[in-house]
mmCIF file of C-alpha atoms in Angstrom:
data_model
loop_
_atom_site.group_PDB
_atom_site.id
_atom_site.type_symbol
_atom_site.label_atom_id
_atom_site.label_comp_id
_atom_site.label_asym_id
_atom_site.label_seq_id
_atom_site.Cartn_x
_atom_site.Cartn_y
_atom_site.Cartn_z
ATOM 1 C CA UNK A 148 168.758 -31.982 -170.520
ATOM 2 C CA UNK A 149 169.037 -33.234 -167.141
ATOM 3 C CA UNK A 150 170.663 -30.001 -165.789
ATOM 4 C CA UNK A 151 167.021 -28.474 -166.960
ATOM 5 C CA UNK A 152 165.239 -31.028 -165.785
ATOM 6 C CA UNK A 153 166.694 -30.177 -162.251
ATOM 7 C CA UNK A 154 166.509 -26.488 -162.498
ATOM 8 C CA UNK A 155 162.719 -26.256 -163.131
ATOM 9 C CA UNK A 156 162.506 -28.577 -160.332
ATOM 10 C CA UNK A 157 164.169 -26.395 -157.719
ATOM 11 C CA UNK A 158 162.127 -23.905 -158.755
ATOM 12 C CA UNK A 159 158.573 -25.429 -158.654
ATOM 13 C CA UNK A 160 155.916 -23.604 -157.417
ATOM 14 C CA UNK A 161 155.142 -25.964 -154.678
ATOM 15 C CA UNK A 162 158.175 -24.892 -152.311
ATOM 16 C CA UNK A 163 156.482 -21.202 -151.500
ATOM 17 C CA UNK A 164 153.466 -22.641 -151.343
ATOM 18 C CA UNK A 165 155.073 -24.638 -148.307
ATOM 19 C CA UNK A 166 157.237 -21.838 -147.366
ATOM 20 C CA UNK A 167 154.140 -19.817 -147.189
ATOM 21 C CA UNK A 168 152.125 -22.791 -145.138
ATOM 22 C CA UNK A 169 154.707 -22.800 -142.393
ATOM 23 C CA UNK A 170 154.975 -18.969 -142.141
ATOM 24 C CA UNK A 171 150.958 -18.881 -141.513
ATOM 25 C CA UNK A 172 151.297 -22.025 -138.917
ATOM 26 C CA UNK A 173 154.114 -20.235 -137.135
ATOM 27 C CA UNK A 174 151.844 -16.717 -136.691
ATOM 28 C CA UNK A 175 148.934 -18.355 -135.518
ATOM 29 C CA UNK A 176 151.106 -20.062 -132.960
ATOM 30 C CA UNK A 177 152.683 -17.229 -131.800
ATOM 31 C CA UNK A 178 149.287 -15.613 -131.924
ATOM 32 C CA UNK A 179 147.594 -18.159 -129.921
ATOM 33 C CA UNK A 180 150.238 -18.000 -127.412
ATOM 34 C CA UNK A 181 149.937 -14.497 -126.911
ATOM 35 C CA UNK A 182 146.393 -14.815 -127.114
ATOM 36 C CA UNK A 183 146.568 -17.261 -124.080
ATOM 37 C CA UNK A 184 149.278 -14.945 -122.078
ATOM 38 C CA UNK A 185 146.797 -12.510 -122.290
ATOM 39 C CA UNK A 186 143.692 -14.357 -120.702
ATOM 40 C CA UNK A 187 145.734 -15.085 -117.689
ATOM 41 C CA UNK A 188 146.952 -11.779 -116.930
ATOM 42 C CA UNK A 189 143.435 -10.355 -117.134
ATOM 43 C CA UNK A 190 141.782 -13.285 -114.907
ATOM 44 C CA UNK A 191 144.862 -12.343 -111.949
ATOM 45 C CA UNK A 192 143.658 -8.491 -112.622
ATOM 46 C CA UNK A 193 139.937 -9.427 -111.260
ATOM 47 C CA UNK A 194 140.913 -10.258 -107.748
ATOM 48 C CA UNK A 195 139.560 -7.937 -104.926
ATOM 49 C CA UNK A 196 140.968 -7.682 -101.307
ATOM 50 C CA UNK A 197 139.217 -9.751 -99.035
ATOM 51 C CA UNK A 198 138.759 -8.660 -95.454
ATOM 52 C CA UNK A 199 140.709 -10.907 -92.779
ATOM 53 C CA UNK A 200 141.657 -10.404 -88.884
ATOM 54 C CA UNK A 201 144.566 -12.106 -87.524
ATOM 55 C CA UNK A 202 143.728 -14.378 -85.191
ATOM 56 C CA UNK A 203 145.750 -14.685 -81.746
ATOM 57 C CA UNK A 204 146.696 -17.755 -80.054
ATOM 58 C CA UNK A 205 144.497 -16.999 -77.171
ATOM 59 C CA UNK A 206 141.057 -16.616 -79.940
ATOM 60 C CA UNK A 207 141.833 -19.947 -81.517
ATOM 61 C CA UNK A 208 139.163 -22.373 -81.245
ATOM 62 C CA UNK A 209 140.575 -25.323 -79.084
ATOM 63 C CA UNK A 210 140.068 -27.979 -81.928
ATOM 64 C CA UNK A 211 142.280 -25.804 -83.911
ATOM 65 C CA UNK A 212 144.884 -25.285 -81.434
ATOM 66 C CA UNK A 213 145.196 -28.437 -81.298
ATOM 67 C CA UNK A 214 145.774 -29.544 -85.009
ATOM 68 C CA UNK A 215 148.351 -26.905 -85.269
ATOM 69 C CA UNK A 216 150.466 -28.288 -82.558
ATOM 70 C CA UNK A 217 150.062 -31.924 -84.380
ATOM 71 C CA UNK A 218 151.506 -30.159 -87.417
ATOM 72 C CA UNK A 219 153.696 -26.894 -86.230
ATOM 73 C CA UNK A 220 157.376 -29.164 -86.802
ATOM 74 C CA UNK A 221 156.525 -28.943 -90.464
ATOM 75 C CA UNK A 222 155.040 -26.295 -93.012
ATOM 76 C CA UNK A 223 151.341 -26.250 -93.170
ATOM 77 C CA UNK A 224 148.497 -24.624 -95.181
ATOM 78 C CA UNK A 225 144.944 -25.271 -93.711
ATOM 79 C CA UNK A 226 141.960 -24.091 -93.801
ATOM 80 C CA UNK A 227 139.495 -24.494 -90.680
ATOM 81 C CA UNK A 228 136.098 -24.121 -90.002
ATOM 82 C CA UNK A 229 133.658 -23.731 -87.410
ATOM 83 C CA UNK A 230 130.314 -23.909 -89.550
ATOM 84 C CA UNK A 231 130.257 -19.939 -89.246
ATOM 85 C CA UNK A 232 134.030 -18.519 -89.983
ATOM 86 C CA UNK A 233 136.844 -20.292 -91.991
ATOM 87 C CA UNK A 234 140.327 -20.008 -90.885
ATOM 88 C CA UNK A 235 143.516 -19.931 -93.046
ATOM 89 C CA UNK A 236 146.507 -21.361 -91.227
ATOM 90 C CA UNK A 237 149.912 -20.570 -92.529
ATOM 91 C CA UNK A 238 153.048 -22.529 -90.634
ATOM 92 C CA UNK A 239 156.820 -22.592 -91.900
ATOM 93 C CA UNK A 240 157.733 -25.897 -89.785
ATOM 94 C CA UNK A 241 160.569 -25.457 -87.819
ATOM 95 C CA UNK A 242 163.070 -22.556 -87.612
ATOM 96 C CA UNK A 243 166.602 -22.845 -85.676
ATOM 97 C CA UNK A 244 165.567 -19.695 -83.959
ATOM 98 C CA UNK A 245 163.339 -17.004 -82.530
ATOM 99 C CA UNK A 246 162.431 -13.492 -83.806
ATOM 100 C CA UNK A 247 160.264 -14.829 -86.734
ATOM 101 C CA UNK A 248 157.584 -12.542 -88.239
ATOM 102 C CA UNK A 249 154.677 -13.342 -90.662
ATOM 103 C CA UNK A 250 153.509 -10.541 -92.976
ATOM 104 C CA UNK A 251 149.922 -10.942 -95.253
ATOM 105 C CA UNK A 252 151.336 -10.275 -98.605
ATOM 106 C CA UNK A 253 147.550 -10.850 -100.354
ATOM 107 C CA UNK A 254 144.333 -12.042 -99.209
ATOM 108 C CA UNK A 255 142.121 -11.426 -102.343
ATOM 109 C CA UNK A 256 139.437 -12.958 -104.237
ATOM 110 C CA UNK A 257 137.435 -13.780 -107.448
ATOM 111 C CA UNK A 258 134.396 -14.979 -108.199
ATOM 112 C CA UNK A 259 135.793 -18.913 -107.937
ATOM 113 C CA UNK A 260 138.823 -18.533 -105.941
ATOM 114 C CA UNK A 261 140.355 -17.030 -102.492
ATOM 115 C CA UNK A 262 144.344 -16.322 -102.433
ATOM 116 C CA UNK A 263 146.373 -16.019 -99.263
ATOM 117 C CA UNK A 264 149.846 -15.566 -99.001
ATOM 118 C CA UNK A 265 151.943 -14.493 -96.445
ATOM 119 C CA UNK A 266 156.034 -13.863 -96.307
ATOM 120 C CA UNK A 267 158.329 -15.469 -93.263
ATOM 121 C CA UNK A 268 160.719 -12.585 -92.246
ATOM 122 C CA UNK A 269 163.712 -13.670 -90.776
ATOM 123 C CA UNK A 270 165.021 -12.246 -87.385
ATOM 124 C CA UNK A 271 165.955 -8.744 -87.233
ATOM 125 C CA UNK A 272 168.264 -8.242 -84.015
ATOM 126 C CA UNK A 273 170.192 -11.436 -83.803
ATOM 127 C CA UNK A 274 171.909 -10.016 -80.051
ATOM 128 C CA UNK A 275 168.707 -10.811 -78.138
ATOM 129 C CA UNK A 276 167.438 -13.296 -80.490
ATOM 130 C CA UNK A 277 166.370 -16.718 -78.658
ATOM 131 C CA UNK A 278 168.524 -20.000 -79.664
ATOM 132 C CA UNK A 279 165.870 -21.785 -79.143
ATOM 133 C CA UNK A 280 163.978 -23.171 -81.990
ATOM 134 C CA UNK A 281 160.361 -21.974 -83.008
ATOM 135 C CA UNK A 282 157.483 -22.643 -85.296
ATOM 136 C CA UNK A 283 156.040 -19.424 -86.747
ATOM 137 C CA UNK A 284 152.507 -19.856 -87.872
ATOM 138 C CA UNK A 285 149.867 -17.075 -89.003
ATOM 139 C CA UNK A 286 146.326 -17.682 -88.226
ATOM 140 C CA UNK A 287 143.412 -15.410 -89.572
ATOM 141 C CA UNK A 288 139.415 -15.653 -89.655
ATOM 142 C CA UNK A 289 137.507 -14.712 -92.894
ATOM 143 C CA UNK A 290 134.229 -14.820 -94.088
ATOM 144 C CA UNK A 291 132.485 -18.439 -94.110
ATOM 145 C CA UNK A 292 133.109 -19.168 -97.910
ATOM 146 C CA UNK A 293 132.871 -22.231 -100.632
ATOM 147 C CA UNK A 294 135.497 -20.553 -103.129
ATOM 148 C CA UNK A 295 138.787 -23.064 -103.859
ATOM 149 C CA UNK A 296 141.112 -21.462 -101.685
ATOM 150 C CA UNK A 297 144.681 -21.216 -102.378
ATOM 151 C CA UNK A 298 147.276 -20.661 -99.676
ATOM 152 C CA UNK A 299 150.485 -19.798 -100.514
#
């Protein structure tokens, strides 16, 4: 009798029911999850280029040039303003050498948030390259703006 007893226990309708349970909390995990994947990649999709002019050493409001000499020895992300224009700085701290180039990889926008991110480029011709060290730093002026802005 006991060997009965067992069997119609290991059979009891209860363990698909549970089976079942944790298949339908597994796919609406995985669901929500893609659901959520999703939502980011369209909110990165709505950003629109935002126009930017690089900024020489020589246009650089004084005030300016001077809190990027306070900081050049280390990397830096700033933004500056002047009540009219807003600045994004851009340093990489100190490099060993010369021959250092920025490049503007994105400067977009949305309707709550400004991206800028530039790319250091190494030294191309190392024969005439200067051993002394340097502290490459990109500088451009946008549009006066109260967007979160993210400099990477």
């Amino acid at each position: 009798m006991k060997v009965h007893d067992t069997y119609q226990w290991s059979n009891s309708p209860k363990k698909p029911q549970i089976a079942l349970r944790l298949c339908r909390m597994f796919l609406l995990g995985f669901l929500a999850t893609l659901f959520l994947a999703g939502c980011q990649k369209a909110e990165e999709g709505e950003r629109t280029e935002t126009d930017f002019s690089v900024v020489t050493e020589k246009e650089l409001p004084q005030e300016l040039l001077e809190v990027i000499e306070e900081n050049k020895e280390n990397e830096m992300r700033l933004t500056w303003t002047d009540g009219e224009e807003m600045y994004l700085v851009r340093g990489y701290g100190k490099q060993s050498t010369g021959g250092y180039s920025i490049a503007v990889a994105e400067c977009a926008e949305n309707e709550e948030t400004l991206w800028f991110e530039t790319r250091l480029i190494g030294p191309q011709d190392t024969e005439g390259l200067s051993r002394e060290a340097s502290y490459p730093y990109l500088v451009v002026k946008i549009a006066l703006t109260e967007k979160e802005v993210v400099i990477d």
